[in-house]
mmCIF file of C-alpha atoms in Angstrom:
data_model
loop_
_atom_site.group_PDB
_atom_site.id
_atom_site.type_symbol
_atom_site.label_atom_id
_atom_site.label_comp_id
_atom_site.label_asym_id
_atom_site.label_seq_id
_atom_site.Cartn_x
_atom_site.Cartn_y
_atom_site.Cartn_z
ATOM 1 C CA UNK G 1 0.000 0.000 0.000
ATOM 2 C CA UNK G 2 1.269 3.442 -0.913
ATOM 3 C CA UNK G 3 1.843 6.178 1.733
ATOM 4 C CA UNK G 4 0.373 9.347 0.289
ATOM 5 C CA UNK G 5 1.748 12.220 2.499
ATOM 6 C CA UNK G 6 0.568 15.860 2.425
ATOM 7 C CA UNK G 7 3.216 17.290 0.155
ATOM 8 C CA UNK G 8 2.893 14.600 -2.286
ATOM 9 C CA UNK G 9 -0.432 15.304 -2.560
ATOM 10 C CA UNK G 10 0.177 19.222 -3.390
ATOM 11 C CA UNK G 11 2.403 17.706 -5.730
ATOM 12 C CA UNK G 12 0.006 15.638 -7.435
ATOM 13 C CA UNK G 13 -3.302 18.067 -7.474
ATOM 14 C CA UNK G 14 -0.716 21.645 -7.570
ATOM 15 C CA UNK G 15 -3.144 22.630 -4.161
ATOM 16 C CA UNK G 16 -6.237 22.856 -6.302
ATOM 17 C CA UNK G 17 -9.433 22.861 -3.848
ATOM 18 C CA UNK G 18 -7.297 22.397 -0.542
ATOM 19 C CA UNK G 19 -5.505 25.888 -1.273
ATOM 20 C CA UNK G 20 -9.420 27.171 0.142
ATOM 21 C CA UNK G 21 -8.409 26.070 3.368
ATOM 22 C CA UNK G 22 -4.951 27.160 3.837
ATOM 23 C CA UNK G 23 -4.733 30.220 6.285
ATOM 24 C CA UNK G 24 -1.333 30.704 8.302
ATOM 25 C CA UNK G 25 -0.494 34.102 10.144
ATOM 26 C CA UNK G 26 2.999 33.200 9.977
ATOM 27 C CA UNK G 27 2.727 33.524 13.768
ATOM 28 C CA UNK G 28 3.026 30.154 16.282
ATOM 29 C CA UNK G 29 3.198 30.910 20.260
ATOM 30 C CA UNK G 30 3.893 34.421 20.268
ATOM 31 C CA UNK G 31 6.464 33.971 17.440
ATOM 32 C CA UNK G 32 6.896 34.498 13.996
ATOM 33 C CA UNK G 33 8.019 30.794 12.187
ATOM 34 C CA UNK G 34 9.805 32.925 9.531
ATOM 35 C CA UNK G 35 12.423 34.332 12.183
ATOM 36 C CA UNK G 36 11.294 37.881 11.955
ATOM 37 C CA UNK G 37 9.764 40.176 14.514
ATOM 38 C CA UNK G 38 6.228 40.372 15.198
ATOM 39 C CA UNK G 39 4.465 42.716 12.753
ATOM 40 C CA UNK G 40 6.615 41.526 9.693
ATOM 41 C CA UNK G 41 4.159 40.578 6.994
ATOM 42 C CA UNK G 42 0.318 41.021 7.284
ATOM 43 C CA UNK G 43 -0.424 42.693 10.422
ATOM 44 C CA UNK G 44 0.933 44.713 13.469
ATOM 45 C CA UNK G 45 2.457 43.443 16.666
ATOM 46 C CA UNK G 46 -1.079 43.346 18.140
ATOM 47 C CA UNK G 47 -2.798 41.661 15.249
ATOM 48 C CA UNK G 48 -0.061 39.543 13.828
ATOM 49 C CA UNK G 49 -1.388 36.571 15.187
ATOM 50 C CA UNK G 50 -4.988 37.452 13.596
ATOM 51 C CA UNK G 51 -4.364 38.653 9.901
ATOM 52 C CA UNK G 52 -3.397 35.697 7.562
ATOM 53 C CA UNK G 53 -0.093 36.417 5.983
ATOM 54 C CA UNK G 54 -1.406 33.191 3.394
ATOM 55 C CA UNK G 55 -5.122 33.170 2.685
ATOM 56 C CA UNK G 56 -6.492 31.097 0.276
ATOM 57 C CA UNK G 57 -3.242 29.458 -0.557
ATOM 58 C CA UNK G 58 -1.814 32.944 -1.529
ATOM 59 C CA UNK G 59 0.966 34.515 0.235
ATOM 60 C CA UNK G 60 0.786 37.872 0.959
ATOM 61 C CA UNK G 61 3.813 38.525 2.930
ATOM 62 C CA UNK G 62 5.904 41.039 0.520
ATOM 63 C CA UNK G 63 2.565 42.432 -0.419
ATOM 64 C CA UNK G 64 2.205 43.226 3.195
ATOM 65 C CA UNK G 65 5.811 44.461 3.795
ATOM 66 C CA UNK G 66 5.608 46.828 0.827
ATOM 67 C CA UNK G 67 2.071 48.440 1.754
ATOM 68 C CA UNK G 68 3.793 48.750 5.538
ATOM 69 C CA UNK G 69 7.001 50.414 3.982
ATOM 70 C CA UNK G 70 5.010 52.693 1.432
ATOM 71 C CA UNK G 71 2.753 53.714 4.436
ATOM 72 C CA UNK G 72 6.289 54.445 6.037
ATOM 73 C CA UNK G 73 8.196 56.833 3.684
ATOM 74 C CA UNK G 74 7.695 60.643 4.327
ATOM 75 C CA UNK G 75 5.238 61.726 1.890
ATOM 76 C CA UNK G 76 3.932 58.691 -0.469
ATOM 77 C CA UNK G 77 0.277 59.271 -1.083
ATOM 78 C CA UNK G 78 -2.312 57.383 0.850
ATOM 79 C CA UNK G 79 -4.209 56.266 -1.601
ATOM 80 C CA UNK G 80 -1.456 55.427 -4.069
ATOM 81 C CA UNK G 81 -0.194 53.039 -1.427
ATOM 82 C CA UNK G 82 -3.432 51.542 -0.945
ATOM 83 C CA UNK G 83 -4.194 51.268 -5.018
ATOM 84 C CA UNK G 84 -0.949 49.456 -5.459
ATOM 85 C CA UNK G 85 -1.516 47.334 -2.612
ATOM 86 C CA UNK G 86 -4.861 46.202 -4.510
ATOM 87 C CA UNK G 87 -2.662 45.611 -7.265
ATOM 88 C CA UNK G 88 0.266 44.028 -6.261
ATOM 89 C CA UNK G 89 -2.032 41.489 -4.768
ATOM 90 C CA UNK G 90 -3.737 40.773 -7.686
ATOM 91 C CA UNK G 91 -0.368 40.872 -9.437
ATOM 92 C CA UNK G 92 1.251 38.233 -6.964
ATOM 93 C CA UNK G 93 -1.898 36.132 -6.512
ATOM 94 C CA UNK G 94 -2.165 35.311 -10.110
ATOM 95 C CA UNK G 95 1.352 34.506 -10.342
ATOM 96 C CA UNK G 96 0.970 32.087 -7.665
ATOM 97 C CA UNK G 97 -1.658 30.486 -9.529
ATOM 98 C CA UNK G 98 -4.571 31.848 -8.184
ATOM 99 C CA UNK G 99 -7.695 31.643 -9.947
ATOM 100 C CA UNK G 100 -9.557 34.987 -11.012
ATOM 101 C CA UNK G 101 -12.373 35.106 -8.745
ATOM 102 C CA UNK G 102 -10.052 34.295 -5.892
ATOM 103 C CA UNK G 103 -7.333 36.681 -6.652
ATOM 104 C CA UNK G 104 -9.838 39.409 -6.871
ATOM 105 C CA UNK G 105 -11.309 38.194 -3.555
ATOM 106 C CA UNK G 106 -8.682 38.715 -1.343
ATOM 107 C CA UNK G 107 -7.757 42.049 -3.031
ATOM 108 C CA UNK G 108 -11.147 43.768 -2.129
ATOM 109 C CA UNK G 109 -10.573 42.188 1.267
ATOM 110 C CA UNK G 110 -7.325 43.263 2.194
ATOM 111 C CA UNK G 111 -8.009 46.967 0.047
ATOM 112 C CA UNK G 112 -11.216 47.223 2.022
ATOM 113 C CA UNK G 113 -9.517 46.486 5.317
ATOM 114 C CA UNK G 114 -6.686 49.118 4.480
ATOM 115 C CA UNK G 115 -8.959 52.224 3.260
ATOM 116 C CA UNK G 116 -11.104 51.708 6.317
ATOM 117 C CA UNK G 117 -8.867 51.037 9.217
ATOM 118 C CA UNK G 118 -5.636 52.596 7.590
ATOM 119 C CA UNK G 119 -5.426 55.907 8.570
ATOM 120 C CA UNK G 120 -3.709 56.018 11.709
ATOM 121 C CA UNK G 121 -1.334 53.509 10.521
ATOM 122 C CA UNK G 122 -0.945 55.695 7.575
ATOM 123 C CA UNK G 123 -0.334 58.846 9.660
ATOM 124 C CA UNK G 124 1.764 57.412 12.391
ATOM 125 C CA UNK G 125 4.022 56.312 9.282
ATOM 126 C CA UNK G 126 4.157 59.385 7.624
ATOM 127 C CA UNK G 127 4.880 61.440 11.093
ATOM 128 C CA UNK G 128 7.831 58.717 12.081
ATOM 129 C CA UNK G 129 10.132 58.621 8.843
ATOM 130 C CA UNK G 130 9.369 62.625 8.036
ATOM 131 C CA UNK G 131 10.614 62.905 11.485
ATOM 132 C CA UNK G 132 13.690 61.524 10.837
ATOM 133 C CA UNK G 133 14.315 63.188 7.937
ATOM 134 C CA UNK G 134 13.499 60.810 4.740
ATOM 135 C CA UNK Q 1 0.978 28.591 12.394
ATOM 136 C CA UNK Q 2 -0.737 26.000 10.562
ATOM 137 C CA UNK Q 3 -1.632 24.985 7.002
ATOM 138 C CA UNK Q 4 -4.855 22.406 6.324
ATOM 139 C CA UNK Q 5 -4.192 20.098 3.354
ATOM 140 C CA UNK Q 6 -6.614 17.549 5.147
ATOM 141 C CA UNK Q 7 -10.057 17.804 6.272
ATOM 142 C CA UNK Q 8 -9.479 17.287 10.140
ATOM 143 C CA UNK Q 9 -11.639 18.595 12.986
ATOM 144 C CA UNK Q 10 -8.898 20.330 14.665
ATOM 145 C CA UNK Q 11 -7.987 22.062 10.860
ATOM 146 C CA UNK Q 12 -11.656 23.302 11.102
ATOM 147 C CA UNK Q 13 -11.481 25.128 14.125
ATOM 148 C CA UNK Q 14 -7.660 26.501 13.153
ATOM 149 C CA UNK Q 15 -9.286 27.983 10.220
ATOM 150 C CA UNK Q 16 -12.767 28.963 12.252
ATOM 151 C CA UNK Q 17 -9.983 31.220 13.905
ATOM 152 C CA UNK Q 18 -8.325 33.005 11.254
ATOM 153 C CA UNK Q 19 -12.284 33.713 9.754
ATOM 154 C CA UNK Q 20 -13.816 34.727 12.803
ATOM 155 C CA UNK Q 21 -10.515 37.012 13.187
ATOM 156 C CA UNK Q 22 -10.666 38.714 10.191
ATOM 157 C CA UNK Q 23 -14.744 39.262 10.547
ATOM 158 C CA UNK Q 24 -14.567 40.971 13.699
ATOM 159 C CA UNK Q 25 -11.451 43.176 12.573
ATOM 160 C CA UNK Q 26 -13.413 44.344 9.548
ATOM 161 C CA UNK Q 27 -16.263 44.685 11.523
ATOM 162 C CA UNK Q 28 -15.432 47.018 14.100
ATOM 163 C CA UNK Q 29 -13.225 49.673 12.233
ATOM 164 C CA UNK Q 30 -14.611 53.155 13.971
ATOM 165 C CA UNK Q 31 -12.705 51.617 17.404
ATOM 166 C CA UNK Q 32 -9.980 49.435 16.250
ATOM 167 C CA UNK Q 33 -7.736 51.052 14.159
ATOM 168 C CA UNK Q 34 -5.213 51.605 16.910
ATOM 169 C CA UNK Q 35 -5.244 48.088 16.723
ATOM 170 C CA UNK Q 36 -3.767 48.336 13.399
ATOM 171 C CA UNK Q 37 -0.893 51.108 14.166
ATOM 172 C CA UNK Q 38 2.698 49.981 14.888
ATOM 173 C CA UNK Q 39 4.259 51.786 17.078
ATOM 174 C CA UNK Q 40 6.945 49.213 17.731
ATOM 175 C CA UNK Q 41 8.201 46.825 20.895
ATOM 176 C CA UNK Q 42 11.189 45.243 22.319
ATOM 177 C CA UNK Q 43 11.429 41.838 20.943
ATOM 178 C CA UNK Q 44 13.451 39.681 23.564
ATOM 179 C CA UNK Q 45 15.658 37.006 21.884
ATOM 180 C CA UNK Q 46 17.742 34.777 24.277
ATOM 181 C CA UNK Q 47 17.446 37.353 26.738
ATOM 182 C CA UNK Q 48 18.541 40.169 24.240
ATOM 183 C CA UNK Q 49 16.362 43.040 23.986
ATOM 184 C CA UNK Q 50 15.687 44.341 20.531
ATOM 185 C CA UNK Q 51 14.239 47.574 19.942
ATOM 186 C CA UNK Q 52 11.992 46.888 16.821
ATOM 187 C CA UNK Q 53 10.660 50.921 16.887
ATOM 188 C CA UNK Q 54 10.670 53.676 14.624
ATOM 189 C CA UNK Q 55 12.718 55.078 13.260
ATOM 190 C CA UNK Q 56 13.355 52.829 9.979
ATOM 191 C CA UNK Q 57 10.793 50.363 11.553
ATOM 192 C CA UNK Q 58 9.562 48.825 9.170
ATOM 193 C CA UNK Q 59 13.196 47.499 8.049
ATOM 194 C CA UNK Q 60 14.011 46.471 11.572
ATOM 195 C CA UNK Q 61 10.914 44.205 11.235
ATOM 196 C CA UNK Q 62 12.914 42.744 8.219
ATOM 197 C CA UNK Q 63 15.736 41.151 10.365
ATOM 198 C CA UNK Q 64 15.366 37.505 10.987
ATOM 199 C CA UNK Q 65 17.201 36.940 14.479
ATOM 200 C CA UNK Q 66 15.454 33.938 15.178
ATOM 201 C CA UNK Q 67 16.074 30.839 13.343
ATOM 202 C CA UNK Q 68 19.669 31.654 12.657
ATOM 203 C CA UNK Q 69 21.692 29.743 15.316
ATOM 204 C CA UNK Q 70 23.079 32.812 16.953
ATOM 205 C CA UNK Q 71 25.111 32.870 20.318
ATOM 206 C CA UNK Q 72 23.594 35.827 23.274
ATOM 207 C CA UNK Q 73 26.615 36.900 22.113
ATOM 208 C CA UNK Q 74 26.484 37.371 18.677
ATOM 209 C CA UNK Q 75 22.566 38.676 19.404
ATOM 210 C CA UNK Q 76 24.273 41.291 21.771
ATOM 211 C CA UNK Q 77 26.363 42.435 18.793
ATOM 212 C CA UNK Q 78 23.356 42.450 16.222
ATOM 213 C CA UNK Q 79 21.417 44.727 18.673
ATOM 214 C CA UNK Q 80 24.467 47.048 19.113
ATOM 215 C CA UNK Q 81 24.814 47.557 15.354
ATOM 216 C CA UNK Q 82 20.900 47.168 14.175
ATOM 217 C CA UNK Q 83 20.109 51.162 14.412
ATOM 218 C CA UNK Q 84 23.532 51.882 12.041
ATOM 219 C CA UNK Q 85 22.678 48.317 9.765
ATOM 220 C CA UNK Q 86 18.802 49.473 9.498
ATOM 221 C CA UNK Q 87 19.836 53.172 8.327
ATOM 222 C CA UNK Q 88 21.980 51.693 5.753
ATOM 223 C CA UNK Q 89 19.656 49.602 4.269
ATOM 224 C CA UNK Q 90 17.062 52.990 4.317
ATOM 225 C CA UNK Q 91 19.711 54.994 2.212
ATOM 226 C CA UNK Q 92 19.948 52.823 -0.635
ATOM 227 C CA UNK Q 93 15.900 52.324 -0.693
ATOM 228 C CA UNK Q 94 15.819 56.052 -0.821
ATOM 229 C CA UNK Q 95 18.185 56.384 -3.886
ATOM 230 C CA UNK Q 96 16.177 57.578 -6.087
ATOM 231 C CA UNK Q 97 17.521 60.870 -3.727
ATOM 232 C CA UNK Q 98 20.341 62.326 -5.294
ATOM 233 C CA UNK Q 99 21.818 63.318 -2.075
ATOM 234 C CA UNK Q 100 21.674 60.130 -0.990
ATOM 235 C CA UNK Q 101 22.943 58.164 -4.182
ATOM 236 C CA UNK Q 102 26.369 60.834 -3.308
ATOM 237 C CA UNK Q 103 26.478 59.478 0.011
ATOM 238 C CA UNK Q 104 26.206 55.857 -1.422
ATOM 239 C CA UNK Q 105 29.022 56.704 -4.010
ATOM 240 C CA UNK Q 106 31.481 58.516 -1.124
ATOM 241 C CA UNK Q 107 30.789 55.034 0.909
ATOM 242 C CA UNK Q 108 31.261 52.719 -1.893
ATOM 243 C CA UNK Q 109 28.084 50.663 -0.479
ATOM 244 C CA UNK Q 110 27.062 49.664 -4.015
ATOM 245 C CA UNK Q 111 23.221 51.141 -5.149
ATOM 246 C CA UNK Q 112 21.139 48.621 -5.958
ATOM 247 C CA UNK Q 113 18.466 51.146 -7.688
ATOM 248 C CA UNK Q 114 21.280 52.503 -10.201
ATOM 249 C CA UNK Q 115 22.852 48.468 -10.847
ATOM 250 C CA UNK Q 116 19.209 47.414 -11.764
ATOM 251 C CA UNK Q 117 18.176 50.198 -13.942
ATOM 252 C CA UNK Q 118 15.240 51.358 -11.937
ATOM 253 C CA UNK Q 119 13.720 54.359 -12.559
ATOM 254 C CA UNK Q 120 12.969 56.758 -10.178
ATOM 255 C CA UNK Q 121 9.022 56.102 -9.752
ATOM 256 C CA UNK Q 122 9.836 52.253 -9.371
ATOM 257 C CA UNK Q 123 9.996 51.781 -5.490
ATOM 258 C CA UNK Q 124 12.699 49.121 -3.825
ATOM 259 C CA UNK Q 125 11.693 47.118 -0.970
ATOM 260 C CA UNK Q 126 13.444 45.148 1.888
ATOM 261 C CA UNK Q 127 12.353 42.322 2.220
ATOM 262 C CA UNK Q 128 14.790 39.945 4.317
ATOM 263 C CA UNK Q 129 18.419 40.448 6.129
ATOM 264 C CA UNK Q 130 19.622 37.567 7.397
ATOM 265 C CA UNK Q 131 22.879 35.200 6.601
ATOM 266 C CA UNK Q 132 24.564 36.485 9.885
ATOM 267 C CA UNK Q 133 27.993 35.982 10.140
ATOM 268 C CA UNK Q 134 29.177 37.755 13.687
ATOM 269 C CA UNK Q 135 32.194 38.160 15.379
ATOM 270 C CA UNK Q 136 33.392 40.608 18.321
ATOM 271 C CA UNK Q 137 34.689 43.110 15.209
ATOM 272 C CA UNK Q 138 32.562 42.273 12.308
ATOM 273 C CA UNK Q 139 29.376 41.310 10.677
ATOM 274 C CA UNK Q 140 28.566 40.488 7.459
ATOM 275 C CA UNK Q 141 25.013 39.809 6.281
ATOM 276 C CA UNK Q 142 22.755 39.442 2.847
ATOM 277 C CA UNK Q 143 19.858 41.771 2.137
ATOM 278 C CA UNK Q 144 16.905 40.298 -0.056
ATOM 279 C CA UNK Q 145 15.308 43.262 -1.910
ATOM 280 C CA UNK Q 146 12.431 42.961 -3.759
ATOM 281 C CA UNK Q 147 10.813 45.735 -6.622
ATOM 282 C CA UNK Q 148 7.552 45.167 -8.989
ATOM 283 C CA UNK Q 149 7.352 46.750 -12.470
ATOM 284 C CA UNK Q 150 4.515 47.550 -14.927
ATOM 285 C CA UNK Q 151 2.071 44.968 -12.894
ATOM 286 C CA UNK Q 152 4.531 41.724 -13.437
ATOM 287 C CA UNK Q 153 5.798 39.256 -10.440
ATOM 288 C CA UNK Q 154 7.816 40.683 -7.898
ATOM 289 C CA UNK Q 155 11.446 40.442 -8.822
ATOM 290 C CA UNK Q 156 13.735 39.945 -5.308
ATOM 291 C CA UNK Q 157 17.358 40.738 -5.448
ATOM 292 C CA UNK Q 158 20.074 39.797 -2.916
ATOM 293 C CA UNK Q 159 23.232 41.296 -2.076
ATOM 294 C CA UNK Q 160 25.999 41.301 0.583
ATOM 295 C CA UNK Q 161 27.285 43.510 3.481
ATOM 296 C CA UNK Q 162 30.335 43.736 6.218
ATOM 297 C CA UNK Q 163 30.129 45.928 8.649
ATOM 298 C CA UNK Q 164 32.768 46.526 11.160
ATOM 299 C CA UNK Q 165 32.577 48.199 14.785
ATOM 300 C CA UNK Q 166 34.947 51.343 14.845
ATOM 301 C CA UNK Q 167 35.619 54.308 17.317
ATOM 302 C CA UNK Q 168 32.442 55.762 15.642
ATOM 303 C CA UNK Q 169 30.410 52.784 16.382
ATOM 304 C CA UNK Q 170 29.268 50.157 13.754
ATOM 305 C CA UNK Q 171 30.266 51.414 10.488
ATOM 306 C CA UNK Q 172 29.792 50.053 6.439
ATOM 307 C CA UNK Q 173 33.073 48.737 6.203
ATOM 308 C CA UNK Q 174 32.679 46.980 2.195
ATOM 309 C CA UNK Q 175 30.648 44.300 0.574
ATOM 310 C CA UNK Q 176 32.220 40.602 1.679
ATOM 311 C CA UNK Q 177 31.657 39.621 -2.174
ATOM 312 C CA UNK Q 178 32.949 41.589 -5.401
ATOM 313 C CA UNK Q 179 28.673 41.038 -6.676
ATOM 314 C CA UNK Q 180 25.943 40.901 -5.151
ATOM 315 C CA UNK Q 181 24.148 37.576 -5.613
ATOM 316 C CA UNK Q 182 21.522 38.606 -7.933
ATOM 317 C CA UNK Q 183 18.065 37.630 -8.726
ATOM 318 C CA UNK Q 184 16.906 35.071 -6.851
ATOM 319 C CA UNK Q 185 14.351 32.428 -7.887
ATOM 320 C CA UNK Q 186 11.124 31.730 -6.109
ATOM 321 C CA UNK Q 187 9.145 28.529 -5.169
ATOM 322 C CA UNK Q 188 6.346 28.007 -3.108
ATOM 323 C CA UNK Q 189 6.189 25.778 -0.383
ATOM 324 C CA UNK Q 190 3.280 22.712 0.304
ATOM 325 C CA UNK Q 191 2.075 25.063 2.867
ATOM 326 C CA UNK Q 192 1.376 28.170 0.498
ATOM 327 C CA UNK Q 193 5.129 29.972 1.562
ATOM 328 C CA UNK Q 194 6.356 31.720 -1.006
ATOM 329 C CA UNK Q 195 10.421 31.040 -0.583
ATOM 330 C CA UNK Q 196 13.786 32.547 -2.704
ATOM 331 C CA UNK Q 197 16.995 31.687 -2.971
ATOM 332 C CA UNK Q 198 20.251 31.611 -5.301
#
């Protein structure tokens, strides 16, 4: 009888269906697996733990980091930073083999999420690195 | 963390987590957006206290610390030389600056904006520093960048750094190879990760 472990299976079907239930915030026990600090990725070091840095299959972790570091840099525009965050996810989710629907899915979550609840991230951002001189 | 290729019970209520998560944060945005500013923390590592805070945050968050088999020691030296390392790295994202791209030249750090042919509305990310290599005097290190054009695939880029400690504190002292390492190529994992490497 043949063994048929997880990652052969991902091998076999390239995710497929199962990719609908893969969600990982990159956090385990108070820690980020990847080795970074809490807050790296999707997420602050409050809600790390709670906003999935893969959803769907897809990882958004660069996606993330850029949004965080265009939020970050004395004077980028708000809403630039939030359009190419749409993009970039639709960009990176279809080059991870995301399907259409999906792809455009979690880019109207995550966009949503940002435009609403962004704005003190946004402005703490802008009032650190223009503080230190960017 | 956790990844569900299999239907399981426990898989369900992993997942249950992450939904339920994300509905109430979208649900209650009028009185938790604080929740969603990052103001920074001390990250203790084997007793070594990190300040991950502004300024240049969001390139301290890049360091991976853990994961790396590093000595107190050797953690102790990273957190001496993390504020001089982090401001680095912030000059040659910002070189689209000419200021800054003179200040890259008088250094000799090598700018990784002008060796890829960016242009100046093309914005360069960090995305990883890791690779430690520390002694009492010295550190060297590899920086994974990563820059998206016209709506293709990320493109990540890696390239080295020494730094050594001097009067002055922890200085640029030269890149430990004559190139950087390049483009990197990227794979994802079973469990969704999206991973790069020479």
């Amino acid at each position: 009888m043949q063994v048929i472990n997880n990652t052969f299976t991902h091998q076999v079907q390239g995710g497929g269906f199962w990719r609908f239930l893969k969600f990982d915030s990159g956090t385990s026990g108070g820690i980020r697996s990847d080795g970074k600090a809490l807050g790296a990725g999707c997420g602050t070091v409050k809600s790390d733990a709670f906003i999935p840095d893969i959803l769907f299959g897809i990882d958004l972790t660069p996606v993330c980091m850029q949004h965080d570091q265009d939020y970050s840099t004395c004077g980028f525009d708000r809403e630039l930073a939030d359009a190419n965050f749409y993009d970039s996810i639709l960009t990176e989710c279809q080059s991870q083999g995301g399907g259409e629907f999906t792809c455009k899915v979690i880019s109207a979550i995550y966009f949503v999420s940002v435009s609403i609840m962004g704005g003190d991230a946004y402005n703490e951002g802008q009032l650190e690195s223009c503080k230190s001189g960017d | 963390m956790m990844s569900c290729p299999n239907l399981t019970k426990r898989c369900g209520l992993e997942n249950l987590k992450y939904i339920f998560g994300l509905l109430i944060a979208f649900a209650l945005p009028a009185c938790s957006s604080t929740f969603f500013v990052d103001q920074g923390h001390i990250d203790d590592i084997n007793g070594v206290k990190f300040d991950i805070r502004p300024p240049y945050l969001f390139v301290k968050k890049a360091f991976k610390l853990r994961g790396e088999n590093l000595s107190s020691e050797q953690l102790e030296t990273l957190r001496e030389a993390m504020p001089n390392i982090a401001f680095m790295t912030h000059q040659i994202l910002s070189a689209e600056n000419p200021k800054v791209v003179q200040d890259l030249e008088r250094l000799r750090i090598r700018n990784i904006r002008q060796g890829l042919g960016l242009n100046h509305n093309t914005p360069l990310y960090v995305k990883t520093i890791q690779h430690w290599v520390v002694s009492a005097h010295a550190i060297e290190f590899t920086t994974d960048y990563f820059y998206s054009e016209h709506q293709r695939p990320a493109v990540t880029f890696r390239d080295n750094y020494r730094f050594a400690k001097t009067d002055a504190g922890w200085q640029f002292s030269g890149h430990p190879m004559a190139q950087p390492e390049g483009v990197l190529s990227c794979t994802q994992t079973p469990a969704g990760w999206m991973r790069c490497d020479k």
